[in-house]
Amino acid sequence: MRATASNARIKWMGGIFRMDADKENSKERFHIGIDLGGTKIEGIVLDHQYRECRRIRMETRASDGYLPVLQRIIEMHSQLAAVVLGEEATLGICTPGSISKTTGLLKNCNATELNGHPLQADLRQRLGRPFAMENDANCFAMAEALQGAGSGHGCVLGLVLGTGVGAGIVVDGRVWSGRHGIAGEWGHMSIDPGGPACYCGRQGCVERYLSGTALEASYRQSTGQSADVARVVEMARHGDGAAVELLDRFLSQFAGAVANVVAVLDPDVIVIGGGLASMDELYEEGALRLQRMVFNDDFHTPVLRNRLGNSAGVIGAAMVGV
Ligand SMILES: [Zn+2]
């Protein structure tokens, strides 16, 4: 749970109306965000109204190992902090995996060289300042909720369909992390106990059906040929039998898996990010099937394409900062 400008309330204080502490502080603060990705580290400085002041990118080069990457994050922070020298600034860091609340070590990071290292503790020691650390799905949901397709909605469900599958939940401008920090771990919700094995130890996880990797693997399995997601979708649109069948199954699995989350969360809007977000079928046939599967006589939750694209991670990082 983190304070943001959108949580501000107006209070009556001694003869004048004034904003509460959250809002008052955000007026004077800049927001630094750092997005640690598998291929690049991106940094941003936003002003108090979340307008971009500076953006910097550098290569992650995860294959160099943990310590050089740690050093690059420190260097990125130094460059961004220099932009707002003398001013107060929050700091948020977006990671591809998450920090285990039990061990404090980074886990489930696709830049696997970084897994098993105490990234949060090492940064705390080296930066010597408070910061927030959130996984990329939560940062995506936060950015889209405050400045993107979910803006103006109370409860935003952000679904990331890419190489893997994740989700983030933002309620009234705050990331909903849950007791163990696993809220939104939708990718590892099993939708078929007899389904394919997942690296998480379960079988039939959503990620095994709705990721780009899974779709490509299914195509390979059924045709013996390789094609990326864009090509499979293109072939389905042109009536290619195997691709049509795969896309049809994919959309039904999408609708079924999202309906499970809707049954618990009943969000005001669903925003889709990741490489598969460009698939028009998700917002048309996918949304229609979702509507039919939700257990209610009326369902009109919008299913929207993200607006911030690849910038959502770094903007979200800046927005969750402390
Ligand atoms: Zn799994």
mmCIF file with all atom_site columns, C-alpha atoms in Angstrom, residues 20 124 144 162 194 197-198 221-222 229 246 267-268 275 279 301 319:
data_model
loop_
_atom_site.group_PDB
_atom_site.id
_atom_site.type_symbol
_atom_site.label_atom_id
_atom_site.label_alt_id
_atom_site.label_comp_id
_atom_site.label_asym_id
_atom_site.label_entity_id
_atom_site.label_seq_id
_atom_site.pdbx_PDB_ins_code
_atom_site.Cartn_x
_atom_site.Cartn_y
_atom_site.Cartn_z
_atom_site.occupancy
_atom_site.B_iso_or_equiv
_atom_site.pdbx_formal_charge
_atom_site.auth_seq_id
_atom_site.auth_comp_id
_atom_site.auth_asym_id
_atom_site.auth_atom_id
_atom_site.pdbx_PDB_model_num
ATOM 1  C CA . ASP A 1 20  ? -4.146  16.322  3.236   1.00 0.00 ? 20  ASP A CA 1
ATOM 2  C CA . ARG A 1 124 ? 19.107  -0.156  0.602   1.00 0.00 ? 124 ARG A CA 1
ATOM 3  C CA . GLU A 1 144 ? -2.248  2.464   -16.549 1.00 0.00 ? 144 GLU A CA 1
ATOM 4  C CA . GLY A 1 162 ? 3.797   -11.590 -22.876 1.00 0.00 ? 162 GLY A CA 1
ATOM 5  C CA . GLY A 1 194 ? -4.130  -32.328 -15.609 1.00 0.00 ? 194 GLY A CA 1
ATOM 6  C CA . ALA A 1 197 ? 3.681   -28.906 -15.987 1.00 0.00 ? 197 ALA A CA 1
ATOM 7  C CA . CYS A 1 198 ? 4.767   -25.387 -14.996 1.00 0.00 ? 198 CYS A CA 1
ATOM 8  C CA . GLN A 1 221 ? 3.131   -29.075 -31.461 1.00 0.00 ? 221 GLN A CA 1
ATOM 9  C CA . SER A 1 222 ? 0.118   -29.163 -33.760 1.00 0.00 ? 222 SER A CA 1
ATOM 10 C CA . VAL A 1 229 ? 2.466   -15.072 -32.168 1.00 0.00 ? 229 VAL A CA 1
ATOM 11 C CA . LEU A 1 246 ? -5.434  -22.479 -31.838 1.00 0.00 ? 246 LEU A CA 1
ATOM 12 C CA . PRO A 1 267 ? -12.917 -4.801  -11.400 1.00 0.00 ? 267 PRO A CA 1
ATOM 13 C CA . ASP A 1 268 ? -14.134 -1.557  -12.979 1.00 0.00 ? 268 ASP A CA 1
ATOM 14 C CA . GLY A 1 275 ? 3.424   -8.412  -26.331 1.00 0.00 ? 275 GLY A CA 1
ATOM 15 C CA . MET A 1 279 ? -3.997  -8.781  -30.651 1.00 0.00 ? 279 MET A CA 1
ATOM 16 C CA . THR A 1 301 ? -16.589 -4.102  -17.704 1.00 0.00 ? 301 THR A CA 1
ATOM 17 C CA . MET A 1 319 ? 4.346   6.328   -9.182  1.00 0.00 ? 319 MET A CA 1
#
